[in-house]
Coordinates of C-alpha atoms (C1' of nucleotides) in Angstrom, one line a residue:
Chain A
X887 CA 5.0 -6.1 2.7
X888 CA 2.9 -8.6 4.6
X889 CA -0.9 -8.2 4.8
X890 CA -2.2 -7.5 8.2
X891 CA -4.1 -10.0 10.2
X892 CA -7.0 -7.6 10.0
X893 CA -7.1 -7.9 6.2
X894 CA -6.7 -11.7 6.2
X895 CA -9.5 -12.1 8.8
X896 CA -11.6 -9.6 6.8
X897 CA -11.4 -11.7 3.7
X898 CA -12.4 -14.8 5.5
X899 CA -15.3 -12.9 7.1
X900 CA -16.5 -11.8 3.7
X901 CA -16.2 -15.3 2.3
X902 CA -18.3 -16.5 5.2
X903 CA -21.0 -13.9 4.5
X904 CA -20.8 -14.8 0.8
X905 CA -21.7 -18.4 1.7
X906 CA -24.9 -17.1 3.2
X907 CA -25.8 -14.6 0.5
X908 CA -29.5 -14.6 -0.2
X909 CA -30.4 -16.2 3.1
X910 CA -31.2 -14.5 6.5
X911 CA -28.5 -12.4 8.1
X912 CA -25.7 -14.2 10.0
X913 CA -24.7 -13.5 13.6
X914 CA -21.1 -12.5 13.9
X915 CA -20.9 -14.9 16.8
X916 CA -21.4 -17.8 14.5
X917 CA -18.9 -16.6 11.9
X918 CA -16.4 -16.1 14.7
X919 CA -17.0 -19.7 15.9
X920 CA -16.8 -21.1 12.4
X921 CA -13.6 -19.3 11.6
X922 CA -12.1 -19.6 15.0
X923 CA -11.5 -15.9 15.3
X924 CA -12.4 -13.6 18.3
X925 CA -15.9 -12.2 17.9
X926 CA -14.8 -8.9 19.4
X927 CA -12.0 -8.6 17.0
X928 CA -14.2 -9.4 14.0
X929 CA -16.7 -6.8 15.2
X930 CA -14.1 -4.2 14.7
X931 CA -13.0 -5.4 11.3
X932 CA -16.6 -5.5 9.9
X933 CA -17.2 -1.8 10.7
X934 CA -15.3 -0.4 7.7
X935 CA -16.7 -3.1 5.5
X936 CA -20.2 -1.9 6.4
X937 CA -19.3 1.8 6.1
X938 CA -18.2 1.4 2.5
X939 CA -21.4 -0.5 1.7
X940 CA -20.2 -4.0 1.2
X941 CA -22.1 -5.3 4.2
X942 CA -25.5 -4.6 5.7
X943 CA -26.2 -4.9 9.3
X944 CA -29.3 -5.3 11.4
X945 CA -29.1 -4.4 15.1
X946 CA -30.9 -5.9 18.0
X947 CA -32.0 -9.4 18.8
X948 CA -32.2 -11.5 15.7
X949 CA -30.0 -9.0 13.9
X950 CA -26.9 -10.0 12.0
X951 CA -24.9 -9.2 8.9
X952 CA -25.4 -9.9 5.3
X953 CA -23.6 -9.0 2.1
X954 CA -25.0 -5.9 0.4
X955 CA -24.2 -7.1 -3.1
X956 CA -24.0 -10.3 -5.0
X957 CA -20.6 -12.0 -4.3
X958 CA -19.8 -11.8 -8.0
X959 CA -19.9 -8.1 -7.7
X960 CA -17.5 -7.8 -4.8
X961 CA -13.8 -7.9 -5.6
X962 CA -10.8 -8.6 -3.4
X963 CA -9.5 -5.1 -4.1
X964 CA -12.5 -3.5 -2.4
X965 CA -11.8 -5.5 0.7
X966 CA -8.1 -5.0 0.8
X967 CA -8.3 -1.3 0.0
X968 CA -10.6 -0.6 2.9
X969 CA -8.9 -2.9 5.5
X970 CA -5.3 -2.3 4.5
X971 CA -5.6 1.4 3.8
X972 CA -4.8 0.9 0.1
X973 CA -3.1 -1.7 -2.0
X974 CA 0.0 0.2 -2.9
X975 CA 3.5 -0.8 -1.8
X976 CA 4.6 2.7 -0.8
X977 CA 2.7 5.8 0.4
X978 CA 4.1 8.0 -2.4
X979 CA 2.2 6.2 -5.0
X980 CA -1.2 7.1 -3.6
X981 CA 0.0 10.4 -2.0
X982 CA 2.8 11.8 -4.2
X983 CA 2.9 15.0 -2.2
X984 CA 4.2 13.1 0.8
X985 CA 7.6 12.7 -0.8
X986 CA 9.7 15.5 -2.4
X987 CA 11.7 12.9 -4.4
X988 CA 8.8 11.7 -6.5
X989 CA 9.6 14.0 -9.5
X990 CA 13.2 12.6 -9.7
X991 CA 12.7 9.1 -8.4
X992 CA 12.5 6.2 -10.7
X993 CA 12.0 3.6 -7.9
X994 CA 8.7 5.5 -7.2
X995 CA 7.7 4.6 -10.8
X996 CA 8.7 1.0 -10.2
X997 CA 6.5 0.7 -7.1
X998 CA 3.7 2.3 -9.0
X999 CA 3.9 -0.3 -11.8
X1000 CA 4.0 -3.1 -9.3
X1001 CA 1.1 -1.6 -7.3
X1002 CA -0.8 -1.4 -10.5
X1003 CA -0.3 -5.1 -11.1
X1004 CA -1.4 -5.9 -7.6
X1005 CA -4.6 -3.8 -8.0
X1006 CA -5.3 -5.4 -11.3
X1007 CA -5.0 -8.9 -9.9
X1008 CA -7.1 -8.1 -6.8
X1009 CA -9.7 -6.5 -9.0
X1010 CA -10.0 -9.6 -11.1
X1011 CA -10.8 -11.9 -8.2
X1012 CA -14.4 -11.8 -6.9
X1013 CA -15.8 -13.1 -3.6
X1014 CA -17.7 -15.5 -5.7
X1015 CA -14.5 -17.0 -7.1
X1016 CA -13.1 -17.3 -3.6
X1017 CA -16.2 -19.3 -2.5
X1018 CA -16.0 -21.5 -5.6
X1019 CA -12.3 -22.2 -5.0
X1020 CA -13.2 -23.1 -1.4
X1021 CA -15.8 -25.6 -2.6
X1022 CA -13.4 -27.2 -5.0
X1023 CA -10.8 -27.5 -2.3
X1024 CA -12.9 -29.0 0.5
X1025 CA -16.3 -29.8 -1.0
X1026 CA -19.4 -28.8 0.9
X1027 CA -18.3 -30.3 4.2
X1028 CA -16.6 -27.3 5.7
X1029 CA -19.3 -25.0 4.4
X1030 CA -21.8 -25.9 7.0
X1031 CA -19.9 -24.8 10.0
X1032 CA -21.4 -21.3 9.9
Chain B
X1362 CA 1.3 -4.4 2.8
X1363 CA 3.7 -1.5 2.7
X1364 CA 7.4 -2.0 1.8
X1365 CA 9.8 -1.2 4.6
X1366 CA 12.1 1.8 4.5
X1367 CA 14.9 -0.7 4.5
X1368 CA 13.8 -2.1 1.2
X1369 CA 13.2 1.3 -0.4
X1370 CA 16.6 2.5 0.7
X1371 CA 18.1 -0.7 -0.5
X1372 CA 16.8 -0.3 -4.0
X1373 CA 18.1 3.3 -4.1
X1374 CA 21.4 2.1 -2.8
X1375 CA 21.6 -0.6 -5.5
X1376 CA 20.7 2.0 -8.2
X1377 CA 23.5 4.2 -7.0
X1378 CA 25.9 1.3 -7.3
X1379 CA 24.6 0.5 -10.7
X1380 CA 25.5 4.0 -11.8
X1381 CA 29.1 3.3 -11.0
X1382 CA 29.2 -0.2 -12.4
X1383 CA 32.5 -0.9 -14.1
X1384 CA 34.3 1.9 -12.3
X1385 CA 36.2 1.9 -9.0
X1386 CA 34.3 0.9 -5.8
X1387 CA 32.2 3.6 -4.2
X1388 CA 32.4 4.7 -0.6
X1389 CA 29.1 4.3 1.3
X1390 CA 29.7 7.7 2.7
X1391 CA 29.2 9.2 -0.7
X1392 CA 26.1 7.3 -1.6
X1393 CA 24.7 8.3 1.8
X1394 CA 25.4 11.9 1.0
X1395 CA 24.0 11.6 -2.5
X1396 CA 20.8 9.9 -1.4
X1397 CA 20.5 11.8 1.8
X1398 CA 20.3 8.7 3.9
X1399 CA 22.1 7.9 7.1
X1400 CA 25.4 6.2 6.3
X1401 CA 25.1 4.0 9.4
X1402 CA 21.7 2.9 8.4
X1403 CA 22.8 2.1 4.8
X1404 CA 25.8 0.1 6.2
X1405 CA 23.3 -2.2 7.9
X1406 CA 21.2 -2.5 4.8
X1407 CA 24.1 -3.4 2.5
X1408 CA 25.2 -6.4 4.6
X1409 CA 22.5 -8.8 3.3
X1410 CA 23.0 -7.6 -0.2
X1411 CA 26.6 -8.5 0.0
X1412 CA 25.9 -11.8 1.7
X1413 CA 23.8 -13.0 -1.2
X1414 CA 26.5 -11.9 -3.7
X1415 CA 24.9 -8.9 -5.3
X1416 CA 27.5 -6.5 -3.9
X1417 CA 31.3 -6.8 -3.5
X1418 CA 33.1 -5.0 -0.8
X1419 CA 36.7 -3.9 -0.2
X1420 CA 37.6 -3.1 3.4
X1421 CA 40.1 -0.7 4.7
X1422 CA 41.2 2.7 3.4
X1423 CA 40.3 3.2 -0.3
X1424 CA 37.8 0.4 0.1
X1425 CA 34.2 0.7 -0.9
X1426 CA 31.4 -1.2 -2.6
X1427 CA 30.6 -2.3 -6.1
X1428 CA 28.0 -4.4 -7.9
X1429 CA 29.0 -8.0 -8.2
X1430 CA 27.1 -8.4 -11.5
X1431 CA 26.1 -6.4 -14.5
X1432 CA 23.0 -4.3 -13.6
X1433 CA 21.1 -6.0 -16.4
X1434 CA 21.6 -9.3 -14.5
X1435 CA 20.1 -8.1 -11.2
X1436 CA 16.4 -8.0 -10.7
X1437 CA 14.2 -6.1 -8.3
X1438 CA 13.0 -9.5 -7.0
X1439 CA 16.5 -10.4 -5.7
X1440 CA 16.7 -7.1 -3.8
X1441 CA 13.2 -7.2 -2.3
X1442 CA 13.4 -10.9 -1.4
X1443 CA 16.6 -10.4 0.7
X1444 CA 15.6 -7.1 2.3
X1445 CA 11.9 -7.8 2.9
X1446 CA 12.2 -11.4 3.8
X1447 CA 10.4 -12.5 0.8
X1448 CA 7.9 -11.0 -1.6
X1449 CA 4.8 -12.9 -0.6
X1450 CA 1.8 -11.2 1.1
X1451 CA 1.3 -13.8 3.8
X1452 CA 3.7 -16.2 5.6
X1453 CA 1.7 -19.3 4.8
X1454 CA 2.6 -18.9 1.1
X1455 CA 6.3 -19.4 1.7
X1456 CA 6.0 -21.6 4.8
X1457 CA 2.7 -23.5 4.5
X1458 CA 3.5 -25.5 7.6
X1459 CA 3.1 -22.4 9.8
X1460 CA -0.7 -22.5 9.3
X1461 CA -2.9 -25.5 9.8
X1462 CA -5.7 -24.0 7.6
X1463 CA -3.6 -24.1 4.4
X1464 CA -5.2 -27.4 3.2
X1465 CA -8.8 -26.0 3.5
X1466 CA -8.2 -22.3 2.9
X1467 CA -9.0 -20.8 -0.4
X1468 CA -7.8 -17.3 0.6
X1469 CA -4.4 -18.8 1.0
X1470 CA -4.6 -19.8 -2.7
X1471 CA -5.6 -16.2 -3.6
X1472 CA -2.6 -14.8 -1.8
X1473 CA -0.4 -17.2 -3.5
X1474 CA -1.7 -16.2 -6.9
X1475 CA -1.2 -12.5 -6.1
X1476 CA 2.2 -13.1 -4.7
X1477 CA 3.1 -14.9 -7.9
X1478 CA 2.1 -11.9 -9.9
X1479 CA 4.2 -9.7 -7.7
X1480 CA 7.2 -12.0 -8.0
X1481 CA 6.7 -12.1 -11.8
X1482 CA 6.7 -8.3 -12.0
X1483 CA 9.6 -7.8 -9.7
X1484 CA 11.6 -10.4 -11.7
X1485 CA 10.9 -8.6 -14.9
X1486 CA 12.5 -5.4 -13.8
X1487 CA 16.3 -5.1 -13.7
X1488 CA 18.5 -2.6 -12.1
X1489 CA 19.6 -1.6 -15.5
X1490 CA 16.0 -0.6 -16.3
X1491 CA 15.7 1.3 -13.1
X1492 CA 18.8 3.3 -14.0
X1493 CA 17.5 4.0 -17.5
X1494 CA 14.2 5.1 -16.2
X1495 CA 16.0 7.5 -13.9
X1496 CA 18.0 8.9 -16.8
X1497 CA 14.9 9.5 -18.8
X1498 CA 13.2 11.1 -15.9
X1499 CA 15.9 13.6 -14.8
X1500 CA 18.6 13.4 -17.5
X1501 CA 22.3 13.0 -16.4
X1502 CA 22.2 15.9 -14.0
X1503 CA 21.3 14.0 -10.9
X1504 CA 23.5 11.2 -11.8
X1505 CA 26.7 13.0 -10.9
X1506 CA 26.0 13.5 -7.2
X1507 CA 27.6 10.3 -6.1
Chain C
dT371 C1' 55.3 0.6 12.0
dA372 C1' 51.7 4.1 12.9
dT373 C1' 47.9 6.3 11.2
dC374 C1' 43.7 6.9 9.2
dA375 C1' 39.7 5.7 6.4
dT376 C1' 36.8 2.4 5.5
dT377 C1' 33.8 -1.8 6.1
dA378 C1' 31.8 -5.4 9.7
dC379 C1' 29.4 -6.4 13.7
dT380 C1' 26.5 -6.1 17.9
dA381 C1' 23.7 -3.8 21.0
dT382 C1' 20.3 -0.7 22.1
dC383 C1' 16.5 2.8 22.0
dG384 C1' 12.2 5.3 21.3
dA385 C1' 8.2 5.5 18.6
dT386 C1' 4.8 3.4 16.2
dT387 C1' 1.9 -0.2 14.8
dT388 C1' -0.5 -4.4 15.6
dG389 C1' -3.4 -7.8 17.4
dA390 C1' -6.4 -8.2 20.8
dT391 C1' -9.4 -7.4 24.9
dA392 C1' -12.8 -4.8 27.9
dG393 C1' -16.6 -2.2 28.9
dT394 C1' -20.5 0.4 27.7
dA395 C1' -24.2 2.2 24.7
dA396 C1' -27.8 1.6 21.3
dT397 C1' -31.2 -1.2 19.2
dT398 C1' -34.8 -4.5 18.6
dA399 C1' -37.5 -9.0 18.6
dA400 C1' -40.1 -11.4 21.6
Chain D
dT1056 C1' -38.9 -5.8 30.3
dT1057 C1' -35.6 -8.8 29.0
dA1058 C1' -32.2 -10.9 26.3
dA1059 C1' -29.5 -10.8 22.2
dT1060 C1' -27.3 -8.5 19.1
dT1061 C1' -24.7 -4.6 16.7
dA1062 C1' -21.9 0.1 17.6
dC1063 C1' -18.5 2.6 19.7
dT1064 C1' -14.5 4.0 22.6
dA1065 C1' -10.7 3.1 25.3
dT1066 C1' -6.9 0.6 26.6
dC1067 C1' -2.9 -2.7 26.7
dA1068 C1' 1.0 -5.7 25.8
dA1069 C1' 3.9 -7.2 22.4
dA1070 C1' 6.1 -6.9 18.2
dT1071 C1' 8.1 -4.2 14.6
dC1072 C1' 10.5 -0.4 12.7
dG1073 C1' 13.7 3.2 11.8
dA1074 C1' 17.6 4.8 13.5
dT1075 C1' 21.8 5.5 16.4
dA1076 C1' 26.1 4.3 19.0
dG1077 C1' 30.1 2.1 19.8
dT1078 C1' 33.6 -1.1 18.8
dA1079 C1' 36.3 -4.4 16.0
dA1080 C1' 38.6 -5.7 11.8
dT1081 C1' 41.0 -4.5 7.7
dG1082 C1' 44.2 -2.5 4.7
dA1083 C1' 46.4 1.5 1.9
dT1084 C1' 49.9 4.7 2.6
dA1085 C1' 53.1 7.8 4.7

DNA sequence: TATCATTACTATCGATTTGATAGTAATTAA
DNA sequence: TTAATTACTATCAAATCGATAGTAATGATA
């Protein structure tokens, strides 16, 4: 039940964009440097985030990426859902037709309950909160490395 | 963040044992038949459950398995923890030393919060509850196939 | 004691997933 | 036209996963 590296990197990527919200677009190169993650890998991860409208991109020289919404309007659930597939613990919760046991299976119901809790928690945390937690944790020092 | 088949099977295995709690030990063969899961595979899954003292085993002819505790005293968290490794979403929550970013990383804290919610929820659900949910869902009919 | 049914353990395998890299195309400011 | 950037597609090695196979140990019973 571990999160993929893709999702973990994606969250850090979004946090980095949140830091620059309202300013000019950021080069992925710089985020990659600041977060010490391969730029190529990040460039794959950002695609679905752009596709669902969380990120805007500008191509060409002096292009870059920026958040499409205010960080207070973006939740962790949106990010996890798109990068992880969804945030349920078993496939049969999102796609009940994939398992014939669903109608007679109580553990399915358990996983649905727990998945609900996870969704609830993820929905309650915004990018904005993540950025603020970061500031409280390390001050403004680390913020400038982007 | 999907649960492994191992964990899902393990929960069903424990539920089957819970149905027979207080009676004579059950042959894995019969549980395997009732749940339509490979007996060999189940025999691997049950080992850690026995090691942490959730299950008792008797070897030899007329052997079998039985729950070591009352189903109301066994939580889903115990089962998931031993079969899944632990119930955190990232390694750095359980083993902070594995990641140098922990002291400066707010997303680590987010994952810890969510992991806490998951633990909490898993701890609140007992095997007993699972069995009762099953009975409510399908009545006693399905209960007899073990 | 011999037999048979059961649990216990170890090794292995094929398929899938994962994390990552590489190369090329498209776009655009200067 | 050039250089810098995003967009897309393909590929790869390693790890993980689900499952199977075979053998050893145990113990009831005939």
